[in-house]
PDB file of C-alpha atoms in Angstrom:
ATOM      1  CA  UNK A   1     -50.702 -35.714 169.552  1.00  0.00           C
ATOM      2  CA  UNK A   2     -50.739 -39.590 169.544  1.00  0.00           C
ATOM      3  CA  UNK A   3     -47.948 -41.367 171.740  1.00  0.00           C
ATOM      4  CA  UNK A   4     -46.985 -44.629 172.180  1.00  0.00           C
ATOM      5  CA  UNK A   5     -44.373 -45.689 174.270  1.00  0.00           C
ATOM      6  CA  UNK A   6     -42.908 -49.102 175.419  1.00  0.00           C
ATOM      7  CA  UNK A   7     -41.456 -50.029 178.666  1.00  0.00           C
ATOM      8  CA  UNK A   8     -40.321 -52.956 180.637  1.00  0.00           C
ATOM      9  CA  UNK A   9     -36.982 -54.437 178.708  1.00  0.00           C
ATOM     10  CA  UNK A  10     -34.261 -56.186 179.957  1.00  0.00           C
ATOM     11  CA  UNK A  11     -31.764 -58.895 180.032  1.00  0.00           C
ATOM     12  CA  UNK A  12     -33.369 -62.561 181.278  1.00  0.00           C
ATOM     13  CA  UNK A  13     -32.041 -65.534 181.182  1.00  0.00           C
ATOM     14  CA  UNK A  14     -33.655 -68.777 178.991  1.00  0.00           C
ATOM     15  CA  UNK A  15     -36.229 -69.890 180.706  1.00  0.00           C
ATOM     16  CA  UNK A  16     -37.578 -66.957 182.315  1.00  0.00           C
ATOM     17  CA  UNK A  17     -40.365 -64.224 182.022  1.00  0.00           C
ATOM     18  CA  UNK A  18     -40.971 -60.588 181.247  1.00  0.00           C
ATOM     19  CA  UNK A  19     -43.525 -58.334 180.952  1.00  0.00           C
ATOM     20  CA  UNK A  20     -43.853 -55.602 178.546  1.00  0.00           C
ATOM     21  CA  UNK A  21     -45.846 -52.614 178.612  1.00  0.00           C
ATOM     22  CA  UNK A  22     -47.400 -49.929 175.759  1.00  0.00           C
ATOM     23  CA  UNK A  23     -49.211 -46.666 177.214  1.00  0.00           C
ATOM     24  CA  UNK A  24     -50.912 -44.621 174.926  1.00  0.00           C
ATOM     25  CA  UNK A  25     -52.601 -41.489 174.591  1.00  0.00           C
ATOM     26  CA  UNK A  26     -53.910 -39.214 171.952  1.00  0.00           C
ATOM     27  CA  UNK A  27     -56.201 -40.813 170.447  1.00  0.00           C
ATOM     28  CA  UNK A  28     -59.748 -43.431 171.365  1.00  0.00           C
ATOM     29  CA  UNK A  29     -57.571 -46.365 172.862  1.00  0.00           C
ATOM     30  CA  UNK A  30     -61.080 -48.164 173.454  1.00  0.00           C
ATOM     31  CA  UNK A  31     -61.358 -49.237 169.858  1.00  0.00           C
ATOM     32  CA  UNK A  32     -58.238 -49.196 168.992  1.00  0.00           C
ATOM     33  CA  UNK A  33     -56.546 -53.144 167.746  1.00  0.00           C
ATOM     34  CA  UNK A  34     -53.181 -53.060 169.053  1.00  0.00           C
ATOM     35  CA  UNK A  35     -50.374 -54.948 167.912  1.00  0.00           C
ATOM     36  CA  UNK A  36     -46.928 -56.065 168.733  1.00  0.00           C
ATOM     37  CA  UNK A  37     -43.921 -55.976 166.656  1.00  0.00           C
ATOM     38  CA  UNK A  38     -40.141 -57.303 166.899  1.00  0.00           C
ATOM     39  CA  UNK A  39     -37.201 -56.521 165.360  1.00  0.00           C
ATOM     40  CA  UNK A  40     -34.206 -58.880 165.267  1.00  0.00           C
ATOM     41  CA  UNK A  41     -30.287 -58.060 165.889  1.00  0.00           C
ATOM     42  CA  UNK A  42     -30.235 -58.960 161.747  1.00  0.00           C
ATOM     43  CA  UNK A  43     -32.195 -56.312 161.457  1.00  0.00           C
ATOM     44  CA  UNK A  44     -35.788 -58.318 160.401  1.00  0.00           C
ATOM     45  CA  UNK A  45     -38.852 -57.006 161.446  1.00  0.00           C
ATOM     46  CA  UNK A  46     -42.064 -59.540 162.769  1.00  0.00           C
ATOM     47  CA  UNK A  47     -45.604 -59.656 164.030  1.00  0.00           C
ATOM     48  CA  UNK A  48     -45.825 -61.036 167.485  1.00  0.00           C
ATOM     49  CA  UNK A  49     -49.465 -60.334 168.617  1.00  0.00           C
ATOM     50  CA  UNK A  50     -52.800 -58.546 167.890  1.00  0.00           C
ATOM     51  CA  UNK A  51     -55.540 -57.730 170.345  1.00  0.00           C
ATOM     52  CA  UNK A  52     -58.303 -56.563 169.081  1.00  0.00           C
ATOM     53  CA  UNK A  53     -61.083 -54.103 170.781  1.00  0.00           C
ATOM     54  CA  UNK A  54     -64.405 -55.136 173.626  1.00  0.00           C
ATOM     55  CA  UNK A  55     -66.804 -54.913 170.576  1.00  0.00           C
ATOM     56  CA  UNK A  56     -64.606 -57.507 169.322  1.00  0.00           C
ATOM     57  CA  UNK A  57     -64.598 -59.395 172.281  1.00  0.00           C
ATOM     58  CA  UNK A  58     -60.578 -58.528 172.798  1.00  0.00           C
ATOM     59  CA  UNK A  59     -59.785 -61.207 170.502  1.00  0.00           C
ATOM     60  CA  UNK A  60     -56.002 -62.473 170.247  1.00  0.00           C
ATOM     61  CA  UNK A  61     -54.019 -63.574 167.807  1.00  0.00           C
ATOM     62  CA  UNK A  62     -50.244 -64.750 168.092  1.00  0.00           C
ATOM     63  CA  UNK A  63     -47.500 -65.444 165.161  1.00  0.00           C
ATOM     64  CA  UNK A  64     -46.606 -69.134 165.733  1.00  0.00           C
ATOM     65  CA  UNK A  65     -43.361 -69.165 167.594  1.00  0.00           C
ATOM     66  CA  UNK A  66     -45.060 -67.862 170.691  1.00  0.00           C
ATOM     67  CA  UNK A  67     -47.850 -69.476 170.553  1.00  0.00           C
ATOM     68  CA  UNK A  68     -48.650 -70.795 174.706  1.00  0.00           C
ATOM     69  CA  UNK A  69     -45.592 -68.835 175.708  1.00  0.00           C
ATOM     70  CA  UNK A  70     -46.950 -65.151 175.052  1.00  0.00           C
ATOM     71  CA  UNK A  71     -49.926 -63.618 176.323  1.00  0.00           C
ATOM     72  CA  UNK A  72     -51.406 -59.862 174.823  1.00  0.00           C
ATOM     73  CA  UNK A  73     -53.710 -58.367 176.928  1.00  0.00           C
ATOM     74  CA  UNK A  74     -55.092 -54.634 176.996  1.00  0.00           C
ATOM     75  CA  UNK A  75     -55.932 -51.867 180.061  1.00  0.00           C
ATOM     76  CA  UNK A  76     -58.629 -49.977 178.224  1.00  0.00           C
ATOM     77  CA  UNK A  77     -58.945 -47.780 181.248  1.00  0.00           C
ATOM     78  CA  UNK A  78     -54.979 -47.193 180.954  1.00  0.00           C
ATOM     79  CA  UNK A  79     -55.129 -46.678 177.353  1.00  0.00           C
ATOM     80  CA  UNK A  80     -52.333 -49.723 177.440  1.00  0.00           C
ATOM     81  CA  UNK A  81     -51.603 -53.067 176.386  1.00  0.00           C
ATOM     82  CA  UNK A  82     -49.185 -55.475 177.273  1.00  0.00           C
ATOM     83  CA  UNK A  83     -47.170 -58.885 176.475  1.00  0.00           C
ATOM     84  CA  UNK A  84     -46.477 -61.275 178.910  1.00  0.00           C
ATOM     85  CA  UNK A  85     -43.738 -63.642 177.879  1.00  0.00           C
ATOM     86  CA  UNK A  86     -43.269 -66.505 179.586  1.00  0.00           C
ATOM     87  CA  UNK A  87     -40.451 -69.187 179.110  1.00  0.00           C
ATOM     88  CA  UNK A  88     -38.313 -66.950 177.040  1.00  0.00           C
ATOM     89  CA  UNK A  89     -35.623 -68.068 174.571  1.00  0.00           C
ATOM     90  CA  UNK A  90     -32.430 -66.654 172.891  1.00  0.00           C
ATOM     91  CA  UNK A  91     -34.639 -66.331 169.514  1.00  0.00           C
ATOM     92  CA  UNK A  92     -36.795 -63.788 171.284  1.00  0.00           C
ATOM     93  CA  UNK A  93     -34.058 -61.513 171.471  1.00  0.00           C
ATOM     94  CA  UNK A  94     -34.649 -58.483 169.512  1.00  0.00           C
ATOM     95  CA  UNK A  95     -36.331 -54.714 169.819  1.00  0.00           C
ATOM     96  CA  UNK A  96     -40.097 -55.260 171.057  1.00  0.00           C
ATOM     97  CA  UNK A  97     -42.362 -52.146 169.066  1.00  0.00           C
ATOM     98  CA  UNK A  98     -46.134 -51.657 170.320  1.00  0.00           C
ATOM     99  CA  UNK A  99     -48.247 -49.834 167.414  1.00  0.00           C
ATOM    100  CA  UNK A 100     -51.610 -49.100 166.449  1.00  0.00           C
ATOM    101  CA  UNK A 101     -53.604 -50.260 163.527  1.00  0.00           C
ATOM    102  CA  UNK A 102     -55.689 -46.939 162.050  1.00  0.00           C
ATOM    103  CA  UNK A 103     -58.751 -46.804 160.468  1.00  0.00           C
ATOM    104  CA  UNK A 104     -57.031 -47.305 156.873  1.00  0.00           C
ATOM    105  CA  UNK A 105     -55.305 -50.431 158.112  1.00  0.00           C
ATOM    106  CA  UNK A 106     -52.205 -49.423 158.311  1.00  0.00           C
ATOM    107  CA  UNK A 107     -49.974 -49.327 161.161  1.00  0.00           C
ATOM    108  CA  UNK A 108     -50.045 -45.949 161.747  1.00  0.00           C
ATOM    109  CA  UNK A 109     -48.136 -45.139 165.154  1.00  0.00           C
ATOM    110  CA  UNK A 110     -45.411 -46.991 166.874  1.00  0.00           C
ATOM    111  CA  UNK A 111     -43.697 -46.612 169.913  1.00  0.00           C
ATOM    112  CA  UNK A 112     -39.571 -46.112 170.126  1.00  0.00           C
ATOM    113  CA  UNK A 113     -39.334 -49.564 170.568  1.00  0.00           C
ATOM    114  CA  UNK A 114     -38.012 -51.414 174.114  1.00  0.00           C
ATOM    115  CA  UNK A 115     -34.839 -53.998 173.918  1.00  0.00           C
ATOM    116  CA  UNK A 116     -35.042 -57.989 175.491  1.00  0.00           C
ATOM    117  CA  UNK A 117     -32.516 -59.822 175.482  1.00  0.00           C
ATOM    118  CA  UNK A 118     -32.443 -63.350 176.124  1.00  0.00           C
ATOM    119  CA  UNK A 119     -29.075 -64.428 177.534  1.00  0.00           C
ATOM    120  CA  UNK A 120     -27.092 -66.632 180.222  1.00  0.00           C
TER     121      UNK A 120
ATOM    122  CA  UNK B   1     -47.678 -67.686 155.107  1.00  0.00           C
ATOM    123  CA  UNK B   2     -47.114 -65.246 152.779  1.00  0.00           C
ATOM    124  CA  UNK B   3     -43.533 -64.688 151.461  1.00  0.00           C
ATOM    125  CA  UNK B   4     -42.278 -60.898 150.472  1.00  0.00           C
ATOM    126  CA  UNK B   5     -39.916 -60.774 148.443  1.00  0.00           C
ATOM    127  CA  UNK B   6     -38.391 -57.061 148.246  1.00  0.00           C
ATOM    128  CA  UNK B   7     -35.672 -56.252 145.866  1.00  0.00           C
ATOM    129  CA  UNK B   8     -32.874 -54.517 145.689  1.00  0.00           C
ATOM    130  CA  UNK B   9     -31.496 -55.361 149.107  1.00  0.00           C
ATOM    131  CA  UNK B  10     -28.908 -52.517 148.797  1.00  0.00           C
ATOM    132  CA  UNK B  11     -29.863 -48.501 146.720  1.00  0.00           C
ATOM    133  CA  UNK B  12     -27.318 -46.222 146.221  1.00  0.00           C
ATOM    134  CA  UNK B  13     -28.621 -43.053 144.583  1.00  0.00           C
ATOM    135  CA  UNK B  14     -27.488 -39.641 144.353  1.00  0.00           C
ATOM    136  CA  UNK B  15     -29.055 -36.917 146.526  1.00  0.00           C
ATOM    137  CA  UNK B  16     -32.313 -35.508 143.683  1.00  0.00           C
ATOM    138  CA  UNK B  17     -32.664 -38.967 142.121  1.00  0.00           C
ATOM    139  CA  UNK B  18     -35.075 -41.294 141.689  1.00  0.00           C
ATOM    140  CA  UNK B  19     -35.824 -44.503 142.671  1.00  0.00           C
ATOM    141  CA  UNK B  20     -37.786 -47.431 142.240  1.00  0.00           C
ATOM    142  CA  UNK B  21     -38.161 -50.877 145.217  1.00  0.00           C
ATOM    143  CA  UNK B  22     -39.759 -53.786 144.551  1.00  0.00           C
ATOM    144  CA  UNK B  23     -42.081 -55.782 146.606  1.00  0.00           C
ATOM    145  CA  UNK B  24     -43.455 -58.980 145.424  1.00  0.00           C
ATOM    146  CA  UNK B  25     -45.667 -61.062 147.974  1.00  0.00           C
ATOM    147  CA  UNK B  26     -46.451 -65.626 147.212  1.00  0.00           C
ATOM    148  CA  UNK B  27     -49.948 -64.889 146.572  1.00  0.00           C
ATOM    149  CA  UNK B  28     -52.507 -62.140 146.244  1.00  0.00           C
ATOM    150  CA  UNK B  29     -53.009 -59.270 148.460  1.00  0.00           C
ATOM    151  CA  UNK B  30     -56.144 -58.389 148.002  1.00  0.00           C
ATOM    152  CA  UNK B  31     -58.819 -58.824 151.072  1.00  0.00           C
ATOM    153  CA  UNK B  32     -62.124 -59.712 150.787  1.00  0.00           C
ATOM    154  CA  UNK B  33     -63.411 -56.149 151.216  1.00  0.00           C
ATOM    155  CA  UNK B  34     -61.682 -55.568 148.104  1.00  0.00           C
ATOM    156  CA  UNK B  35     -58.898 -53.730 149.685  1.00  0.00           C
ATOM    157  CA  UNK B  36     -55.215 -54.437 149.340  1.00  0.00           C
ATOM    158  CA  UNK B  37     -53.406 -54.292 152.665  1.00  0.00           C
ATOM    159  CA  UNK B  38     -49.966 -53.135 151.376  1.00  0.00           C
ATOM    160  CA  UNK B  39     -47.714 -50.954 153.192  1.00  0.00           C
ATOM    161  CA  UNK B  40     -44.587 -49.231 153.263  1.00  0.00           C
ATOM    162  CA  UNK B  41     -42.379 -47.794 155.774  1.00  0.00           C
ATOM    163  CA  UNK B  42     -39.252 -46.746 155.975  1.00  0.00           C
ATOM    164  CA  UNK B  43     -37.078 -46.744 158.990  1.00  0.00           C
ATOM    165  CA  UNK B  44     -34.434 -44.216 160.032  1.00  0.00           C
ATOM    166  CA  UNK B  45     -31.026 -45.183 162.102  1.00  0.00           C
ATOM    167  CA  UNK B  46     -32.637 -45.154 165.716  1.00  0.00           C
ATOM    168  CA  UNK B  47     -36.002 -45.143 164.684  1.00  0.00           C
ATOM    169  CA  UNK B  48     -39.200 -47.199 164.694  1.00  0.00           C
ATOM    170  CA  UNK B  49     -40.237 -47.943 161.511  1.00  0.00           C
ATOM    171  CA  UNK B  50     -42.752 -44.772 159.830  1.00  0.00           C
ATOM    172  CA  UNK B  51     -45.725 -45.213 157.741  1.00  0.00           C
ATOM    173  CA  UNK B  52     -45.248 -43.501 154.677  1.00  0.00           C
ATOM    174  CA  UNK B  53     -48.073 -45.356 152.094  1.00  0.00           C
ATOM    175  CA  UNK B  54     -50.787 -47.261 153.219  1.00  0.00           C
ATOM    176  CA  UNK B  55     -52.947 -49.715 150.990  1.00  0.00           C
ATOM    177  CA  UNK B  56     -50.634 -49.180 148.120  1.00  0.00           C
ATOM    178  CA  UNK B  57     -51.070 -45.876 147.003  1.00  0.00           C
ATOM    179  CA  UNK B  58     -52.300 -43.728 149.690  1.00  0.00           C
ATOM    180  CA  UNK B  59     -50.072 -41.542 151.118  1.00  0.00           C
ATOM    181  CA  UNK B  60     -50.128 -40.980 155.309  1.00  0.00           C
ATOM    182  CA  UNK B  61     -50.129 -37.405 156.785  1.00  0.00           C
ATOM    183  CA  UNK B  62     -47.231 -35.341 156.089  1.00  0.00           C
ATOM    184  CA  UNK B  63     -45.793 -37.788 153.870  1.00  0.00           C
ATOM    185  CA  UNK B  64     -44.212 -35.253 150.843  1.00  0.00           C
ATOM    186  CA  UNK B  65     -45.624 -36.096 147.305  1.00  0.00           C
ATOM    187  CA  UNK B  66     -42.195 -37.749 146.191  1.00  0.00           C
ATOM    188  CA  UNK B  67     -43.191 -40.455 147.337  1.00  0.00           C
ATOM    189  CA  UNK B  68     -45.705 -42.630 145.232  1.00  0.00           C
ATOM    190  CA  UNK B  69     -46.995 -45.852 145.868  1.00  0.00           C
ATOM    191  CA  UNK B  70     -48.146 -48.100 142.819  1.00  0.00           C
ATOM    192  CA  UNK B  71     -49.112 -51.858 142.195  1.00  0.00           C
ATOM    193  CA  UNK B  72     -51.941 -54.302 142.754  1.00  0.00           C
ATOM    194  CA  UNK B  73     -52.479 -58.174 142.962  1.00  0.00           C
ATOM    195  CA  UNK B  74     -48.898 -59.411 144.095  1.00  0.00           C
ATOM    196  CA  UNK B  75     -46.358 -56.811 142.374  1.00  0.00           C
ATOM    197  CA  UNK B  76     -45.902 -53.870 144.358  1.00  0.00           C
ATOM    198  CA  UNK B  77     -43.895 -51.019 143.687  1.00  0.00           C
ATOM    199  CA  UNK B  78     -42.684 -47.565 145.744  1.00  0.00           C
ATOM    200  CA  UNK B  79     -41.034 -44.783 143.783  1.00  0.00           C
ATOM    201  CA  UNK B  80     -39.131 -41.944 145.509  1.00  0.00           C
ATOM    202  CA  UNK B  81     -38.329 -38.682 143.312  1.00  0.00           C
ATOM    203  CA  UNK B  82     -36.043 -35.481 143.797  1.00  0.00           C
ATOM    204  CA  UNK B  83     -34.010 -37.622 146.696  1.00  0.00           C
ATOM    205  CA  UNK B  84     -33.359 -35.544 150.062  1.00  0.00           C
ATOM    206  CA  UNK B  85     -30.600 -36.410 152.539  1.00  0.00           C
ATOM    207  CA  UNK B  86     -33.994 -37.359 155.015  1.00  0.00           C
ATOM    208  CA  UNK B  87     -35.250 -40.132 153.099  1.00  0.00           C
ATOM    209  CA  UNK B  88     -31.883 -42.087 153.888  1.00  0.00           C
ATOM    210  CA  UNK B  89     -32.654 -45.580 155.970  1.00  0.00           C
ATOM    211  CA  UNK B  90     -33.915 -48.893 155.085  1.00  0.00           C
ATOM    212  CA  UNK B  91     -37.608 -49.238 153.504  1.00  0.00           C
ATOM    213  CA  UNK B  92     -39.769 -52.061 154.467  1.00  0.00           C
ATOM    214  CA  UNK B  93     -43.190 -53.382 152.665  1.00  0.00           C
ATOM    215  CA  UNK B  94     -45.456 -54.957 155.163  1.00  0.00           C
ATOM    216  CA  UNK B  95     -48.788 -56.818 153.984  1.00  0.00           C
ATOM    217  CA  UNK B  96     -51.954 -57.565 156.430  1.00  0.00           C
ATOM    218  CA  UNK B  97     -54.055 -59.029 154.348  1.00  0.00           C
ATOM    219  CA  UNK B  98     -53.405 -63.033 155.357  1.00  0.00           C
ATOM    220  CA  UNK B  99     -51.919 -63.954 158.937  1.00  0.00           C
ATOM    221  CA  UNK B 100     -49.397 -63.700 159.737  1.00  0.00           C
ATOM    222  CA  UNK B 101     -48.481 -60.415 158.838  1.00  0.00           C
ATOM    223  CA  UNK B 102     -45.244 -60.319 157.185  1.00  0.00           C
ATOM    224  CA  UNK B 103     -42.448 -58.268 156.360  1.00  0.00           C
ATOM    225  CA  UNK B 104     -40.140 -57.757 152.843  1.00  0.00           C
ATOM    226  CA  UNK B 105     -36.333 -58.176 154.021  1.00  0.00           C
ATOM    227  CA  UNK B 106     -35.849 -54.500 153.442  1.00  0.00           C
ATOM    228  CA  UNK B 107     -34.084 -52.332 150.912  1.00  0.00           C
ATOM    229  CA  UNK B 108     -31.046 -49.845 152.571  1.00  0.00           C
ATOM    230  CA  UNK B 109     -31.262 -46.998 150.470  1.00  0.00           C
ATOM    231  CA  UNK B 110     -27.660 -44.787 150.973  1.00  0.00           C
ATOM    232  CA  UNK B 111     -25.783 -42.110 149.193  1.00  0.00           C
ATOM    233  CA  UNK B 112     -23.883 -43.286 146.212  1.00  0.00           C
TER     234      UNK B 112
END
């Protein structure tokens, strides 16, 4: 059975950083491209970040509003992946989903999702 | 980047009906590969968003045959027949053919 599951939300203030985690299991992490999703308060869903697998040299890439201030990376040994975000802002409040892109292309299994907010 | 426009916003129907959403993207979805990298999920009160139809017609793993996925080119469309009290949430098309990946604004499909 595939699972996904998200960790490391919270309430920051502008300004400062989090760092959100995705461990998986139940299926071959190791060549697996992983992506991050968000989901606004208005309900709006949007892709943050990709990282792709080693044979593909872990490539990145980042939707442009957090471009410089997020950072994918990936644990293959820890079947995990993670999203450093650094200078955060009130717009990056929402639900943060971690999911996997399947061999159809499709993103095929997502976590239960893991709340930031953003807030003085 | 690519604009989705999904349509209606808001579906009543009545529980054993049929319906139809719309998903039109700003340019073509098809991928070099000749693929088309359009998906829909639909997302319970709670929930993460589930895949229910991958590459427009293809249905995932469990997913019952009332739903059917049709379109091609930029004019997308999913049907839902025989309407169960379970297929109640809000229905999203997602394409990944161009980056970034974007979403349609979502269609809230309730009991009339």
């Amino acid at each position: 059975e595939v699972q996904v599951l998200e960790s490391g939300g919270g309430l920051v203030q502008p300004g400062n950083s989090l760092k959100l985690s995705c461990a998986t299991s139940g299926f071959t992490f190791s060549i697996a491209w992983m992506y991050w999703y968000r989901q606004f308060p208005e309900k709006r869903l949007e892709w943050v970040a990709r990282i792709k697998a080693k044979s593909n040299n872990y490539a990145t890439d980042y939707t442009e509003s957090v471009k410089g201030r997020f950072t994918i990376s990936r644990d293959d040994s820890k079947s995990s992946i993670y999203l450093q975000m650094n200078n955060l802002k009130e717009e990056d409040t929402a639900i943060y989903y971690c999911a996997r892109r399947g061999g159809t292309g499709a993103f095929d299994y997502w976590g239960q999702g893991v709340m930031v907010t953003v807030s003085s | 980047d690519v604009l989705m426009t999904q349509t209606p916003v808001s579906l009543p129907v009545s529980l054993g009906g049929q319906v139809s959403i719309s998903c039109r993207s700003s340019q073509s979805l098809v991928y070099s590969d000749g693929y088309t990298y359009l998906h829909w999920y639909l997302q319970k009160p709670g929930q993460s968003p589930q895949l229910l139809i991958y590459r427009v017609s293809n249905r995932f793993s469990g997913v019952p045959d009332r739903f059917s996925g049709s379109g091609s080119g930029t004019d997308f469309t999913l049907r839902i027949s025989r309407v169960e009290p379970e297929d109640l949430g809000v229905y999203y098309c997602l394409q990944s053919t161009h980056f970034p990946l974007t979403f349609g604004s979502g269609t809230k499909l309730e009991i009339k």
